[in-house]
Short mmCIF file of C-alpha atoms and ligand atoms in Angstrom, two decimals:
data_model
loop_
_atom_site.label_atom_id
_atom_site.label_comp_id
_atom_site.label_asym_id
_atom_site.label_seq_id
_atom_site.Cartn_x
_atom_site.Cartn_y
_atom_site.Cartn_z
CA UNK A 23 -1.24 27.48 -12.82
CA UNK A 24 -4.41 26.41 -12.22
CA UNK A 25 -5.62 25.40 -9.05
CA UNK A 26 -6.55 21.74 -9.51
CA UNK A 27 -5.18 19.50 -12.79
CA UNK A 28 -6.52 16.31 -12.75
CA UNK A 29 -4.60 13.70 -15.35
CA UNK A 30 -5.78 10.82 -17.11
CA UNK A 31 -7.17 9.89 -13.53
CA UNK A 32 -8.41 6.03 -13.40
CA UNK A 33 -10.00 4.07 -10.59
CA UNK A 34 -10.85 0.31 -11.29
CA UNK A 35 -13.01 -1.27 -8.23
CA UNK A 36 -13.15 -4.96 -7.95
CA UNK A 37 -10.37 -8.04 -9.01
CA UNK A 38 -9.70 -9.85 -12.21
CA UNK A 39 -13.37 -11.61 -12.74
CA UNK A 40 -15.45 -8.27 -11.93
CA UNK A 41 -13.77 -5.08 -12.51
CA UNK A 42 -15.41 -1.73 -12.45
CA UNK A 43 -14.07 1.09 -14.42
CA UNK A 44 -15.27 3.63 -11.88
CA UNK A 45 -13.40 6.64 -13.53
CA UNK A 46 -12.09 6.14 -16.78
CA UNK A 47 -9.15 7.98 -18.14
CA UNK A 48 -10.60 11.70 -16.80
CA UNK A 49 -9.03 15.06 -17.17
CA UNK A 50 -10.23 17.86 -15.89
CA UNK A 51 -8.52 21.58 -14.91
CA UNK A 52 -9.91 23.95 -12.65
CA UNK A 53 -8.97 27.15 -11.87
CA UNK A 54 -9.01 29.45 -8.52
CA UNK A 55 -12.21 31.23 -7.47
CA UNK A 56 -14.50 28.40 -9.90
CA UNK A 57 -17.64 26.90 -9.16
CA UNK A 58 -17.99 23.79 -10.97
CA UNK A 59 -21.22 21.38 -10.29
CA UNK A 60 -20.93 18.01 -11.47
CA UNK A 61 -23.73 15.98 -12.67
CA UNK A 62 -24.29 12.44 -13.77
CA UNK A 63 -26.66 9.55 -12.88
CA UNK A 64 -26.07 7.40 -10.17
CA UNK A 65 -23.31 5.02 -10.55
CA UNK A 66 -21.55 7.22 -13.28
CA UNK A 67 -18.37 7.38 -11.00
CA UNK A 68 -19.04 11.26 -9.22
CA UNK A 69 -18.02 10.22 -6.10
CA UNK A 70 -15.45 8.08 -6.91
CA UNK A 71 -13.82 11.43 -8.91
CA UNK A 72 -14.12 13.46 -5.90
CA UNK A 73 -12.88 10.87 -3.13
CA UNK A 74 -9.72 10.81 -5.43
CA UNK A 75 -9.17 14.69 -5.98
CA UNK A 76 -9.51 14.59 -2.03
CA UNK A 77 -7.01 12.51 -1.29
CA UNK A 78 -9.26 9.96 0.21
CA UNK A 79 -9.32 7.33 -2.12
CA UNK A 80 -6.20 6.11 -4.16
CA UNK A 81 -6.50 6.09 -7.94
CA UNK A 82 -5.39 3.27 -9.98
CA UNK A 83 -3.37 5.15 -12.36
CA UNK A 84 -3.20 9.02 -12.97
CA UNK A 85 -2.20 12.21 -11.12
CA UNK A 86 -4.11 14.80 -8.95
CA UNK A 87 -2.10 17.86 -8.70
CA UNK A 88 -3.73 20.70 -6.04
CA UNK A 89 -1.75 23.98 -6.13
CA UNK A 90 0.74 22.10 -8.17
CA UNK A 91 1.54 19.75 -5.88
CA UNK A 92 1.03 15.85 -7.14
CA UNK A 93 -0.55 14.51 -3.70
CA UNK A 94 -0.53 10.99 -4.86
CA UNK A 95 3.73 11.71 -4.72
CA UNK A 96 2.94 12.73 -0.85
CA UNK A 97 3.08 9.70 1.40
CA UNK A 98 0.29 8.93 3.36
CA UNK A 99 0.93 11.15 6.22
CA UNK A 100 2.23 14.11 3.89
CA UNK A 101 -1.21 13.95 2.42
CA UNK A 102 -3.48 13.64 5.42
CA UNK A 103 -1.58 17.38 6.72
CA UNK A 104 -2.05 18.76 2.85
CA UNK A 105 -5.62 17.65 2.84
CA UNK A 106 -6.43 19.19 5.76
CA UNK A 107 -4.86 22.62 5.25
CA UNK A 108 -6.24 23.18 1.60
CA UNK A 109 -9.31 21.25 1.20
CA UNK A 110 -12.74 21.66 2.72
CA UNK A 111 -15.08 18.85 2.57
CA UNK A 112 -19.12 18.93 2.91
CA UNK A 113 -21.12 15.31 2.51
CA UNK A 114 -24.36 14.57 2.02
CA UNK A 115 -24.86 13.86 5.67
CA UNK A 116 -23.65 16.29 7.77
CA UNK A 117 -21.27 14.44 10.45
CA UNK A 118 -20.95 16.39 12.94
CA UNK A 119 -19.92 15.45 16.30
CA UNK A 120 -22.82 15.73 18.43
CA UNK A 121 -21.43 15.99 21.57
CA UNK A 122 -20.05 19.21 20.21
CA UNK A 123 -22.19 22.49 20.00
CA UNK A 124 -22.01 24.28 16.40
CA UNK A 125 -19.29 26.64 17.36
CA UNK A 126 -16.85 23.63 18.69
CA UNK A 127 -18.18 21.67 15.63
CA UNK A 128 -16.87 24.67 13.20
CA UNK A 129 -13.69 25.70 15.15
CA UNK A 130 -12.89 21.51 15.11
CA UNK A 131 -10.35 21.27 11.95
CA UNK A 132 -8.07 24.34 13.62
CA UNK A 133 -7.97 22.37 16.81
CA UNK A 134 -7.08 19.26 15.12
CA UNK A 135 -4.04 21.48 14.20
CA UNK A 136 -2.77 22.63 17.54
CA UNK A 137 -4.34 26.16 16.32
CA UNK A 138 -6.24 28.41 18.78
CA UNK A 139 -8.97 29.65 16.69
CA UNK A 140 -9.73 33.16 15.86
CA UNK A 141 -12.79 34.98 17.68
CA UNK A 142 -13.50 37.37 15.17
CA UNK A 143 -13.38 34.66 12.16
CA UNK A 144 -15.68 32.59 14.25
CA UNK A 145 -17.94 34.84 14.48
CA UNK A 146 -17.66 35.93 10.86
CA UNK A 147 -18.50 32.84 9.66
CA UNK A 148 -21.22 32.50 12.41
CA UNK A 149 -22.94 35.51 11.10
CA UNK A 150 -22.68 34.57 7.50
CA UNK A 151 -24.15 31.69 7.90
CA UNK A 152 -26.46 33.08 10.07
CA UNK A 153 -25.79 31.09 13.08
CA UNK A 154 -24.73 33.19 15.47
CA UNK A 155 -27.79 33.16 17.64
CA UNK A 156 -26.97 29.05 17.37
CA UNK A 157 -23.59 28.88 18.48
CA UNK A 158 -23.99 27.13 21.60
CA UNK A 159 -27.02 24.56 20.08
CA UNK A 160 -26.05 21.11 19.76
CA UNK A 161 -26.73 19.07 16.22
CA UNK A 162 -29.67 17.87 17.48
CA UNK A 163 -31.22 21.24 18.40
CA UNK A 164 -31.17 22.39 14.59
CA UNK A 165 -32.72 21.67 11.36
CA UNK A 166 -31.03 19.95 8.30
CA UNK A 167 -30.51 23.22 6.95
CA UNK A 168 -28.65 24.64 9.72
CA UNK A 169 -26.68 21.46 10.04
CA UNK A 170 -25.53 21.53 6.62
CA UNK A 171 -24.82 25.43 7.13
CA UNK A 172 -22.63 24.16 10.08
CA UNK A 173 -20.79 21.71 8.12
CA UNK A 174 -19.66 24.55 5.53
CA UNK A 175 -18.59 26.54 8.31
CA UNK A 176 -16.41 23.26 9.73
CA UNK A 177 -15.20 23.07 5.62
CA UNK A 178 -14.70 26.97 5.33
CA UNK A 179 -12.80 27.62 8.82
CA UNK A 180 -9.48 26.87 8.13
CA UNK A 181 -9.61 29.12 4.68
CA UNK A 182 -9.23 26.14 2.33
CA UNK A 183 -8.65 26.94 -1.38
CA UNK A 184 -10.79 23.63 -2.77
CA UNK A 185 -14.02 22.65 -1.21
CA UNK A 186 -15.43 19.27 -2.47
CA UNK A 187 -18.87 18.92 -1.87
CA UNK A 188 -20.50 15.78 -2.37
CA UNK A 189 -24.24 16.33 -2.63
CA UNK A 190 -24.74 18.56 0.06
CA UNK A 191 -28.53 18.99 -0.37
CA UNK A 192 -29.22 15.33 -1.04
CA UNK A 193 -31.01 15.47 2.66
CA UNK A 194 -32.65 18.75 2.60
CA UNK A 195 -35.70 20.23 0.59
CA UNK A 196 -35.38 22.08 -2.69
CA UNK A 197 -35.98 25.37 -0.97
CA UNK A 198 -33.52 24.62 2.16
CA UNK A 199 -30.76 23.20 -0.41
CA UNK A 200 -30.92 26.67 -2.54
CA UNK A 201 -30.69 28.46 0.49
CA UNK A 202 -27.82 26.26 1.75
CA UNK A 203 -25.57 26.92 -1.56
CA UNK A 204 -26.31 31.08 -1.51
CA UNK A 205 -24.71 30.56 1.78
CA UNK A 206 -21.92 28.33 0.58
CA UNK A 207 -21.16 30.65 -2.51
CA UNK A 208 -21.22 34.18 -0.29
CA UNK A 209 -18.83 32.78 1.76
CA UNK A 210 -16.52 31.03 -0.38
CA UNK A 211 -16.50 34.03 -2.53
CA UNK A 212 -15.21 35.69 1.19
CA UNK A 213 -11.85 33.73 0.23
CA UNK A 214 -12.07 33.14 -3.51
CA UNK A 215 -12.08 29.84 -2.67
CA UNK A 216 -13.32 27.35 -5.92
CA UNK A 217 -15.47 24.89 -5.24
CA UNK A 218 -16.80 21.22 -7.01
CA UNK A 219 -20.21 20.89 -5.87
CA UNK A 220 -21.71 16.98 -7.39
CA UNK A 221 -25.41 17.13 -7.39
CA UNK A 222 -28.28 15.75 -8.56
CA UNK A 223 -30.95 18.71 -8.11
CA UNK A 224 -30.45 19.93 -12.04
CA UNK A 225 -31.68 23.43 -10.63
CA UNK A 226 -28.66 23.79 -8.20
CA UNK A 227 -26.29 24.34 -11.67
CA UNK A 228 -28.04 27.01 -12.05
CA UNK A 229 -25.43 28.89 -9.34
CA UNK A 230 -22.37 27.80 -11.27
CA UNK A 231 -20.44 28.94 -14.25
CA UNK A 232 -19.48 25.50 -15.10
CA UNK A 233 -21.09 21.95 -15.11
CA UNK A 234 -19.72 18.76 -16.00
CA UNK A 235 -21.24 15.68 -16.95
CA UNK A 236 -20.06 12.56 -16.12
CA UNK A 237 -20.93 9.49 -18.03
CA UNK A 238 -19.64 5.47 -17.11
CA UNK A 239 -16.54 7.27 -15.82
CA UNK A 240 -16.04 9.86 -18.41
CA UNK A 241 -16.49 13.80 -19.10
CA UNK A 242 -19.43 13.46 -21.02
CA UNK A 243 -20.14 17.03 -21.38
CA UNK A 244 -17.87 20.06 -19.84
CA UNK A 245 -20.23 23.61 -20.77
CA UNK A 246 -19.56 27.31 -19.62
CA UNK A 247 -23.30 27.88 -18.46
CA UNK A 248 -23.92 32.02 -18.77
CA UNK A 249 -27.67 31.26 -17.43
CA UNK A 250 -25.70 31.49 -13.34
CA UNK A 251 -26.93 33.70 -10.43
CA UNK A 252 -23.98 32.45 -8.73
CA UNK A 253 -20.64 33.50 -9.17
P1 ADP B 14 -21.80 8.08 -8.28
O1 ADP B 14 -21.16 8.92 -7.24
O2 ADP B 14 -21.88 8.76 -9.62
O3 ADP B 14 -23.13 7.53 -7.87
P2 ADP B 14 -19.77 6.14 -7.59
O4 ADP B 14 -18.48 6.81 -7.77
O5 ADP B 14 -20.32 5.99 -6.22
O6 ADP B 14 -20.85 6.83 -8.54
O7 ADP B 14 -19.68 4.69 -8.24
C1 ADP B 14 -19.15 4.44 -9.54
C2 ADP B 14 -19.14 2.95 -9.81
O8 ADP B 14 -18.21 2.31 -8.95
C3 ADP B 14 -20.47 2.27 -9.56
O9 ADP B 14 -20.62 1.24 -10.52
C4 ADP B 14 -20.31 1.70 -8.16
O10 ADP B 14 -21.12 0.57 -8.00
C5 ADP B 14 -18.84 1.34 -8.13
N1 ADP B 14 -18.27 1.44 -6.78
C6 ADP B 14 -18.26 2.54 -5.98
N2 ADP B 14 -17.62 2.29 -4.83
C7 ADP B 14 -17.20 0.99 -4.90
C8 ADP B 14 -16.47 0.14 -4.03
N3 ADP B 14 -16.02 0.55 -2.86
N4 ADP B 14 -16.23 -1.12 -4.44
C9 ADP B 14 -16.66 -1.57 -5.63
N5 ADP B 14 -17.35 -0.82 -6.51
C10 ADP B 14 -17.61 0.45 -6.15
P1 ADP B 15 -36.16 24.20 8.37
O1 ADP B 15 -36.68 25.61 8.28
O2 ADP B 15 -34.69 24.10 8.11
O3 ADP B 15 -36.96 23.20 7.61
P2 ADP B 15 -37.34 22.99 10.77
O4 ADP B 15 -38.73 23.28 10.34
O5 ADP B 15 -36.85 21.59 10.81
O6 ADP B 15 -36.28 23.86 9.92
O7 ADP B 15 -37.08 23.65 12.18
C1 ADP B 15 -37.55 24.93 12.51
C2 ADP B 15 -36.86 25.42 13.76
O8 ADP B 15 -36.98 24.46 14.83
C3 ADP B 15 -35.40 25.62 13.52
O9 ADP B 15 -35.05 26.92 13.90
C4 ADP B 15 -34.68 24.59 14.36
O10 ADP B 15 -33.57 25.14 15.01
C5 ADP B 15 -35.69 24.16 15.38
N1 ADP B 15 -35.57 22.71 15.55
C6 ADP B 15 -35.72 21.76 14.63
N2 ADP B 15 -35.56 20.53 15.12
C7 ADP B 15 -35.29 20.72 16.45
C8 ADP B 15 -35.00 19.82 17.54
N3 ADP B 15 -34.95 18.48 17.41
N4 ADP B 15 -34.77 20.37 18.75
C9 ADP B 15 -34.79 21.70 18.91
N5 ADP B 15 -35.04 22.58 17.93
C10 ADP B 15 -35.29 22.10 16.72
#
């Protein structure tokens, strides 16, 4: 079984005089431990894909199954609690709470569960990520790149199995993004988690096995690429 099955997934925007056929018809199967990139120019319906894998935006028509389990068949509730014990999700801009320091930012999703986090996965994370001399820094004390390396650690903490990550360079520099995603991939591969990383920076698919391109809604193109330093 593979880890995510997406099926002839469809998301129209707009009413009867303007519609948009965001995503149009796509299927697409992943399995466990992947790293897929996803590439297409703006407007092409990337975001759209991955708010619907997630769970945060309802498809028209078409099914999303994550472990085997059709989420879309979850009720609203159901879905939120699913969501938040098997995905991990990292935006373009970093959100995080900045009343919080980057520990309490990271350790925030186990809370949210009633959960009394770990010390020694804190700190594992932490020290991948290389922020354990940060911990008690607030968002505003740290660069882009560390933000962003905080975010993964908020995505990675509760051991999700997908991470969705929508452009998570799109607000650093070329350098700081390739350093960001050597982070995200050592410690993803720490759970053999699988990832779907959309981005525009063409070099970044050079750390994946796998890149899909997405055209008006469609799989344009969906290559094995054996040129990775990733995973
Ligand atoms: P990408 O992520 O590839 O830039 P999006 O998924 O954001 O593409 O958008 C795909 C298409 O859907 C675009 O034509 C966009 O204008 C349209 N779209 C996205 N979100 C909405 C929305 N909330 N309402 C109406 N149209 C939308
Ligand atoms: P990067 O190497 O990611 O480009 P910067 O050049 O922005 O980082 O920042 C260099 C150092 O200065 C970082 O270690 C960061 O923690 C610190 N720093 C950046 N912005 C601030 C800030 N507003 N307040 C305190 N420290 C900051």
């Amino acid at each position: 079984m593979d880890i995510l099955e997406v099926k002839n997934l469809c998301k129209v925007y707009g009413n009867n005089e303007i519609k948009i056929n965001a995503v149009d018809n796509i299927s697409v199967n992943v399995k466990k431990g992947e790293f897929v990139t996803v590439i297409g120019e703006s407007g092409s319906g990337k975001s759209t894909l991955l708010n619907c894998i997630g769970g945060l935006l309802n498809p028209t028509s078409g099914e999303v199954y994550i472990k085997g389990k059709n989420i879309y068949s979850l009720d609203e509730e159901e879905r939120t609690i699913f969501r938040r014990q098997n995905i991990g999700f990292i935006f373009q801009s970093f959100n995080l709470i900045a009343e919080l320091n980057v520990e309490q930012n990271i350790i925030f999703p186990i809370l949210l569960d009633y959960k009394k986090p770990e010390e020694k996965e804190v700190d594992e994370i932490l020290n991948i990520l290389g922020l354990l001399d940060r911990r008690h820094h607030l968002p505003s004390q740290l660069s882009g790149g560390q933000q962003q390396r905080v975010a993964i650690g908020r995505a990675l903490i509760t051991k999700p199995m997908l991470i969705l990550a929508d452009e998570p360079t799109g607000n650093l520099d070329t350098k700081t993004g390739e350093e960001v995603i050597e982070l995200l991939l050592k410690a993803s591969e720490l759970y053999n988690q699988t990832i779907l990383m959309i981005t525009h920076n063409l070099k970044l698919t050079n750390y994946s096995k796998r890149i899909i391109k997405i055209v008006d809604g469609k799989v344009k193109v969906d290559v094995k690429n054996n040129n990775n330093r990733g995973n």
